[in-house]
Amino acid sequence: MVIFSVYVVNKAGGLIYQYDNYVPRTEVEKTFSYPLDLVLKHHDEKVVVSFGQRDGIRVGHAVLSINGVDVIGKSTADGKDILEYLKDASNYPVSIRFGRARLSSNEKLMLASMFHSLFAIGSQLSPEVGSSGIEMLETDVFKLHCFQTLTGIKFIVLADPRQSGIDALLRKIYEIYSDFALKNPFYSLEMPIRCELFDQNLKSALEVTEKASNFGAGS
């Protein structure tokens, strides 16, 4: 069992903290001959697969490197435009590494704001007054758990569906926030959390929760 990431969202819907605890590797590297049997396109400043799937490469996967040279946006690190480079038959055979692109800081900010809105919609849709809002969303590969404090701060944890102890972990993170952010004289309320002690104690809490869950599963 594993905990993927932690988000802290302020009462206005702004992302004030985010930590990736574990990012699954979904990368595939293959050597291709000309012509390339995948259709690529620009999407959100990345080059992604829009048509064709093979050998673990899926629609939506982004180009991460070409011939061992990392990709930055729409170009390689040495300045070559990816789509133009792959149109030239003289550049083949070519080795391309595909994978799910990591979310950018702007994408994380946008998603935090969207969840804040969904949380409010969930409260408004409730047939009963005083609904807590969304506490959990479940997919086939992860669960999203949310705990909102009385002051409107949301603590969000993404974890393996089989991971136990998340409710206790959310309250522990709130305790860490209270002890190492709110009591920090240099911290401004509602602003991004940049505190080494907060980071250290959060990582320790995640590690303890994962170990406890794994021990329980093996016993």
Short mmCIF file of C-alpha atoms in Angstrom, two decimals:
data_model
loop_
_atom_site.label_atom_id
_atom_site.label_comp_id
_atom_site.label_asym_id
_atom_site.label_seq_id
_atom_site.Cartn_x
_atom_site.Cartn_y
_atom_site.Cartn_z
CA MET A 1 0.00 0.00 0.00
CA VAL A 2 1.18 3.51 -0.71
CA ILE A 3 0.27 7.17 -0.24
CA PHE A 4 0.73 9.11 -3.47
CA SER A 5 0.43 12.78 -2.54
CA VAL A 6 -0.80 15.41 -0.10
CA TYR A 7 -2.49 18.73 -0.87
CA VAL A 8 -3.48 21.58 1.47
CA VAL A 9 -6.05 24.04 0.10
CA ASN A 10 -7.02 27.28 1.85
CA LYS A 11 -10.60 28.45 2.36
CA ALA A 12 -10.49 30.50 -0.85
CA GLY A 13 -9.53 27.47 -2.96
CA GLY A 14 -5.85 28.31 -3.28
CA LEU A 15 -3.22 25.58 -3.12
CA ILE A 16 -0.89 26.41 -0.22
CA TYR A 17 1.02 23.11 0.00
CA GLN A 18 1.63 20.05 -2.15
CA TYR A 19 3.90 17.06 -1.69
CA ASP A 20 4.38 14.07 -4.00
CA ASN A 21 5.22 11.11 -1.80
CA TYR A 22 5.28 8.47 -4.52
CA VAL A 23 4.93 8.78 -8.31
CA PRO A 24 4.40 5.46 -10.14
CA ARG A 25 6.75 4.90 -13.06
CA THR A 26 4.76 4.58 -16.27
CA GLU A 27 7.54 5.22 -18.75
CA VAL A 28 8.21 3.27 -21.94
CA GLU A 29 11.20 3.73 -24.26
CA LYS A 30 11.18 2.30 -27.79
CA THR A 31 13.23 2.63 -30.95
CA PHE A 32 11.17 3.60 -34.01
CA SER A 33 11.82 3.42 -37.74
CA TYR A 34 10.41 5.88 -40.29
CA PRO A 35 7.54 6.66 -40.57
CA LEU A 36 6.50 6.93 -36.95
CA ASP A 37 3.41 4.76 -36.41
CA LEU A 38 2.01 7.05 -33.70
CA VAL A 39 0.22 10.36 -34.16
CA LEU A 40 1.60 13.15 -31.99
CA LYS A 41 0.20 16.61 -31.29
CA HIS A 42 0.78 19.67 -29.12
CA HIS A 43 -1.31 19.80 -25.96
CA ASP A 44 -0.81 22.13 -22.98
CA GLU A 45 2.76 22.95 -23.99
CA LYS A 46 3.63 19.26 -24.34
CA VAL A 47 3.88 16.79 -27.22
CA VAL A 48 1.50 13.92 -26.57
CA VAL A 49 0.20 10.79 -28.31
CA SER A 50 -3.19 11.54 -29.90
CA PHE A 51 -3.68 8.29 -31.86
CA GLY A 52 -2.16 4.82 -31.86
CA GLN A 53 -1.23 2.57 -28.95
CA ARG A 54 1.52 -0.07 -28.75
CA ASP A 55 3.91 -1.73 -26.31
CA GLY A 56 2.59 0.10 -23.27
CA ILE A 57 2.46 3.50 -25.00
CA ARG A 58 -1.00 5.02 -24.52
CA VAL A 59 -2.99 7.94 -25.91
CA GLY A 60 -2.23 10.92 -23.67
CA HIS A 61 1.34 9.84 -22.90
CA ALA A 62 3.84 12.65 -23.42
CA VAL A 63 7.23 12.56 -25.13
CA LEU A 64 9.79 12.69 -22.29
CA SER A 65 13.06 12.29 -24.21
CA ILE A 66 14.45 11.70 -27.69
CA ASN A 67 17.68 9.74 -28.12
CA GLY A 68 18.37 10.21 -24.42
CA VAL A 69 17.94 14.00 -24.56
CA ASP A 70 15.24 15.23 -22.19
CA VAL A 71 12.26 17.12 -23.55
CA ILE A 72 11.28 20.56 -22.27
CA GLY A 73 7.80 21.49 -23.46
CA LYS A 74 7.63 21.23 -27.26
CA SER A 75 11.39 20.98 -27.82
CA THR A 76 14.34 18.91 -26.69
CA ALA A 77 16.80 20.30 -24.16
CA ASP A 78 19.20 21.08 -27.03
CA GLY A 79 16.57 23.18 -28.85
CA LYS A 80 15.15 20.82 -31.49
CA ASP A 81 11.42 21.15 -32.23
CA ILE A 82 10.04 17.66 -31.54
CA LEU A 83 7.39 17.42 -34.26
CA GLU A 84 9.70 18.86 -36.92
CA TYR A 85 12.52 16.53 -35.88
CA LEU A 86 10.29 13.46 -36.13
CA LYS A 87 9.06 14.45 -39.62
CA ASP A 88 12.60 14.12 -41.02
CA ALA A 89 13.34 10.57 -42.22
CA SER A 90 17.09 11.16 -41.89
CA ASN A 91 16.71 11.30 -38.10
CA TYR A 92 15.60 7.65 -37.93
CA PRO A 93 15.94 5.20 -36.30
CA VAL A 94 15.08 7.23 -33.22
CA SER A 95 14.67 6.28 -29.57
CA ILE A 96 11.68 7.94 -27.87
CA ARG A 97 10.74 7.71 -24.21
CA PHE A 98 7.04 8.14 -23.46
CA GLY A 99 5.22 8.45 -20.17
CA ARG A 100 2.65 10.34 -18.22
CA ALA A 101 3.88 13.90 -17.87
CA ARG A 102 4.03 15.22 -14.33
CA LEU A 103 1.59 17.96 -13.45
CA SER A 104 3.03 21.44 -13.64
CA SER A 105 2.70 23.89 -10.74
CA ASN A 106 0.00 25.78 -12.66
CA GLU A 107 -1.95 22.57 -13.31
CA LYS A 108 -1.84 21.67 -9.62
CA LEU A 109 -3.11 25.15 -8.70
CA MET A 110 -5.95 24.81 -11.21
CA LEU A 111 -6.94 21.33 -10.00
CA ALA A 112 -6.95 22.45 -6.35
CA SER A 113 -9.29 25.29 -7.28
CA MET A 114 -11.55 22.91 -9.23
CA PHE A 115 -11.78 20.50 -6.28
CA HIS A 116 -12.63 23.43 -4.01
CA SER A 117 -15.56 24.22 -6.32
CA LEU A 118 -16.66 20.56 -6.47
CA PHE A 119 -16.54 20.41 -2.68
CA ALA A 120 -18.88 23.41 -2.49
CA ILE A 121 -21.21 21.88 -5.10
CA GLY A 122 -21.31 18.65 -3.09
CA SER A 123 -22.39 20.59 -0.01
CA GLN A 124 -25.10 22.43 -1.94
CA LEU A 125 -26.47 19.24 -3.52
CA SER A 126 -26.95 17.63 -0.11
CA PRO A 127 -30.61 16.96 0.81
CA GLU A 128 -29.68 17.77 4.41
CA VAL A 129 -28.44 21.08 5.79
CA GLY A 130 -24.87 21.18 7.06
CA SER A 131 -23.32 18.58 4.76
CA SER A 132 -19.60 17.97 5.24
CA GLY A 133 -19.00 18.10 1.48
CA ILE A 134 -16.87 15.57 -0.39
CA GLU A 135 -14.93 13.34 1.98
CA MET A 136 -13.82 10.68 -0.50
CA LEU A 137 -13.63 10.08 -4.25
CA GLU A 138 -12.76 6.58 -5.49
CA THR A 139 -11.28 5.33 -8.76
CA ASP A 140 -9.89 1.93 -9.71
CA VAL A 141 -6.30 2.96 -8.91
CA PHE A 142 -6.54 5.52 -6.08
CA LYS A 143 -8.80 7.13 -3.50
CA LEU A 144 -8.94 10.83 -2.76
CA HIS A 145 -9.62 11.58 0.92
CA CYS A 146 -10.52 15.06 2.15
CA PHE A 147 -10.81 16.56 5.63
CA GLN A 148 -12.02 20.14 6.02
CA THR A 149 -11.42 22.02 9.25
CA LEU A 150 -13.90 24.41 10.88
CA THR A 151 -11.88 27.30 9.42
CA GLY A 152 -12.24 25.95 5.86
CA ILE A 153 -8.74 24.54 5.32
CA LYS A 154 -8.86 21.33 3.29
CA PHE A 155 -6.33 18.52 3.75
CA ILE A 156 -6.36 16.12 0.82
CA VAL A 157 -4.56 12.77 0.56
CA LEU A 158 -4.35 10.58 -2.57
CA ALA A 159 -3.64 6.97 -1.70
CA ASP A 160 -3.86 3.37 -2.86
CA PRO A 161 -7.46 2.13 -2.50
CA ARG A 162 -6.27 -0.53 -0.03
CA GLN A 163 -4.36 1.94 2.17
CA SER A 164 -5.75 2.05 5.71
CA GLY A 165 -5.48 4.68 8.43
CA ILE A 166 -6.16 7.68 6.21
CA ASP A 167 -8.72 9.33 8.53
CA ALA A 168 -6.18 9.30 11.35
CA LEU A 169 -3.49 10.55 8.96
CA LEU A 170 -5.62 13.52 7.85
CA ARG A 171 -6.10 14.58 11.45
CA LYS A 172 -2.39 14.09 12.11
CA ILE A 173 -1.58 16.39 9.18
CA TYR A 174 -3.96 18.97 10.67
CA GLU A 175 -2.09 18.64 13.96
CA ILE A 176 1.25 19.12 12.18
CA TYR A 177 -0.18 22.16 10.37
CA SER A 178 -1.31 23.65 13.67
CA ASP A 179 2.03 22.99 15.40
CA PHE A 180 4.51 23.88 12.68
CA ALA A 181 2.71 26.35 10.39
CA LEU A 182 0.19 28.26 12.50
CA LYS A 183 2.58 28.57 15.44
CA ASN A 184 5.43 29.71 13.19
CA PRO A 185 5.84 33.49 13.71
CA PHE A 186 7.04 33.86 10.11
CA TYR A 187 3.98 32.15 8.57
CA SER A 188 1.14 34.27 7.16
CA LEU A 189 -2.31 32.70 7.31
CA GLU A 190 -3.68 31.40 3.98
CA MET A 191 -0.28 31.72 2.33
CA PRO A 192 1.94 28.90 0.94
CA ILE A 193 3.55 26.76 3.63
CA ARG A 194 7.35 26.83 3.50
CA CYS A 195 8.56 25.31 6.73
CA GLU A 196 11.22 22.60 7.06
CA LEU A 197 9.77 21.22 10.29
CA PHE A 198 6.34 20.91 8.64
CA ASP A 199 7.93 18.98 5.76
CA GLN A 200 9.88 16.66 8.05
CA ASN A 201 6.94 15.82 10.31
CA LEU A 202 4.58 15.32 7.36
CA LYS A 203 6.98 12.86 5.70
CA SER A 204 7.37 11.02 9.01
CA ALA A 205 3.57 10.75 9.41
CA LEU A 206 3.20 9.35 5.87
CA GLU A 207 5.93 6.80 6.51
CA VAL A 208 4.34 5.64 9.77
CA THR A 209 0.91 5.26 8.12
CA GLU A 210 2.31 3.27 5.19
CA LYS A 211 4.29 0.95 7.45
CA ALA A 212 1.29 0.36 9.73
CA SER A 213 -0.89 -0.53 6.74
CA ASN A 214 1.70 -2.86 5.23
CA PHE A 215 2.23 -4.60 8.59
CA GLY A 216 -1.51 -5.10 8.97
CA ALA A 217 -1.81 -6.54 5.46
CA GLY A 218 1.02 -9.00 6.06
CA SER A 219 -0.10 -10.20 9.48
#
